[in-house]
Short mmCIF file of C-alpha atoms in Angstrom, two decimals:
data_model
loop_
_atom_site.label_atom_id
_atom_site.label_comp_id
_atom_site.label_asym_id
_atom_site.label_seq_id
_atom_site.Cartn_x
_atom_site.Cartn_y
_atom_site.Cartn_z
CA UNK A 129 61.41 175.05 -159.62
CA UNK A 130 59.81 174.08 -156.48
CA UNK A 131 61.82 173.36 -153.61
CA UNK A 132 61.53 170.25 -152.16
CA UNK A 133 61.79 170.81 -148.11
CA UNK A 134 61.92 167.48 -146.16
CA UNK A 135 61.70 167.59 -142.07
CA UNK A 136 63.31 164.80 -140.23
CA UNK A 137 61.56 164.78 -136.72
CA UNK A 138 59.76 162.68 -133.96
CA UNK A 139 56.62 163.56 -133.17
CA UNK A 140 56.98 164.09 -129.30
CA UNK A 141 59.99 166.51 -129.75
CA UNK A 142 59.18 170.10 -128.09
CA UNK A 143 62.48 171.09 -130.88
CA UNK A 144 60.64 169.23 -133.21
CA UNK A 145 57.63 171.53 -132.67
CA UNK A 146 58.91 174.65 -133.00
CA UNK A 147 60.42 173.67 -136.69
CA UNK A 148 57.15 172.65 -137.65
CA UNK A 149 54.75 175.55 -136.21
CA UNK A 150 57.83 177.72 -137.69
CA UNK A 151 57.08 175.94 -140.89
CA UNK A 152 53.22 176.22 -140.57
CA UNK A 153 53.63 179.97 -139.90
CA UNK A 154 55.48 180.69 -143.00
CA UNK A 155 52.77 178.13 -144.56
CA UNK A 156 55.69 175.81 -145.94
CA UNK A 157 54.71 172.81 -147.57
CA UNK A 158 57.02 169.86 -146.48
CA UNK A 159 57.90 166.28 -146.20
CA UNK A 160 57.59 165.18 -143.15
CA UNK A 161 59.45 162.17 -141.72
CA UNK A 162 59.26 160.54 -138.35
CA UNK A 163 62.88 159.15 -137.15
CA UNK A 164 62.77 155.96 -135.01
CA UNK A 165 65.37 157.16 -132.26
CA UNK A 166 66.35 154.01 -131.23
CA UNK A 167 67.20 152.87 -134.15
CA UNK A 168 67.67 155.88 -136.40
CA UNK A 169 67.67 155.82 -140.32
CA UNK A 170 70.36 156.46 -143.05
CA UNK A 171 68.78 159.57 -143.82
CA UNK A 172 69.42 161.35 -140.53
CA UNK A 173 72.45 159.47 -139.49
CA UNK A 174 73.97 161.47 -143.48
CA UNK A 175 72.09 164.76 -142.73
CA UNK A 176 73.50 164.98 -139.28
CA UNK A 177 76.58 162.76 -138.87
CA UNK A 178 77.58 165.23 -136.25
CA UNK A 179 74.61 165.01 -133.41
CA UNK A 180 72.71 162.42 -135.17
CA UNK A 181 69.70 163.70 -133.46
CA UNK A 182 66.47 165.16 -135.11
CA UNK A 183 65.29 168.16 -136.30
CA UNK A 184 66.79 168.10 -139.26
CA UNK A 185 65.09 170.31 -142.14
CA UNK A 186 66.40 169.12 -145.63
CA UNK A 187 66.27 172.26 -148.14
CA UNK A 188 67.07 170.82 -151.75
CA UNK A 189 69.58 168.33 -150.09
CA UNK A 190 71.19 170.39 -148.05
CA UNK A 191 70.77 169.72 -144.14
CA UNK A 192 69.63 172.59 -141.10
CA UNK A 193 70.10 171.20 -137.76
CA UNK A 194 69.64 172.64 -134.29
CA UNK A 195 65.85 173.49 -133.78
CA UNK A 196 66.87 177.47 -133.03
CA UNK A 197 69.08 177.37 -136.24
CA UNK A 198 66.40 175.77 -137.81
CA UNK A 199 63.57 178.16 -137.19
CA UNK A 200 66.03 181.41 -138.22
CA UNK A 201 66.86 179.37 -141.56
CA UNK A 202 63.04 179.27 -142.23
CA UNK A 203 62.71 182.90 -141.22
CA UNK A 204 65.30 183.83 -143.30
CA UNK A 205 64.60 182.01 -146.31
CA UNK A 206 61.00 182.56 -146.41
CA UNK A 207 61.08 186.06 -145.38
CA UNK A 208 58.80 187.56 -147.74
CA UNK A 209 55.79 185.56 -145.30
CA UNK A 210 54.74 186.39 -141.56
CA UNK A 211 57.67 187.28 -139.99
CA UNK A 212 58.56 184.69 -137.01
CA UNK A 213 60.70 187.71 -134.58
CA UNK A 214 59.67 191.24 -134.01
CA UNK A 215 61.53 194.11 -136.20
CA UNK A 216 62.40 195.86 -133.08
CA UNK A 217 65.99 194.66 -132.42
CA UNK A 218 65.08 195.16 -128.69
CA UNK A 219 61.88 193.05 -128.96
CA UNK A 220 63.97 190.37 -131.42
CA UNK A 221 66.73 189.91 -128.59
CA UNK A 222 63.87 189.38 -125.57
CA UNK A 223 62.12 186.51 -127.84
CA UNK A 224 65.46 184.81 -128.27
CA UNK A 225 66.48 185.03 -124.61
CA UNK A 226 62.92 183.14 -123.90
CA UNK A 227 63.74 180.19 -127.03
CA UNK A 228 67.03 180.13 -125.29
CA UNK A 229 65.51 179.86 -121.01
CA UNK A 230 63.17 177.28 -122.69
CA UNK A 231 65.80 175.44 -124.36
CA UNK A 232 67.93 175.65 -120.98
CA UNK A 233 65.87 175.55 -118.46
CA UNK A 234 62.41 173.55 -119.40
CA UNK A 235 63.95 170.84 -121.85
CA UNK A 236 65.99 169.23 -119.05
#
């Protein structure tokens, strides 16, 4: 049985872009669903009832929310393809530092 993967997103979102790049790097086939952030769809509200925001990755009916968590999930789920993080723990920590920096400093 093939995975059913859907990404709820809004095209200019840098957080959604992070997820789209990770999916592309892994070669994951997915359905893209554009969300209207001013008129949120029922699926978004159902899949992310806590924050009610994008991006949301839905795999086989199960949602994963928050872009960094989604990227880690993608990397772990499709681990047999193109690792997104270095294998060295120090280099992985550095990559996570820069991702966190972008979240906190550049997305304000």
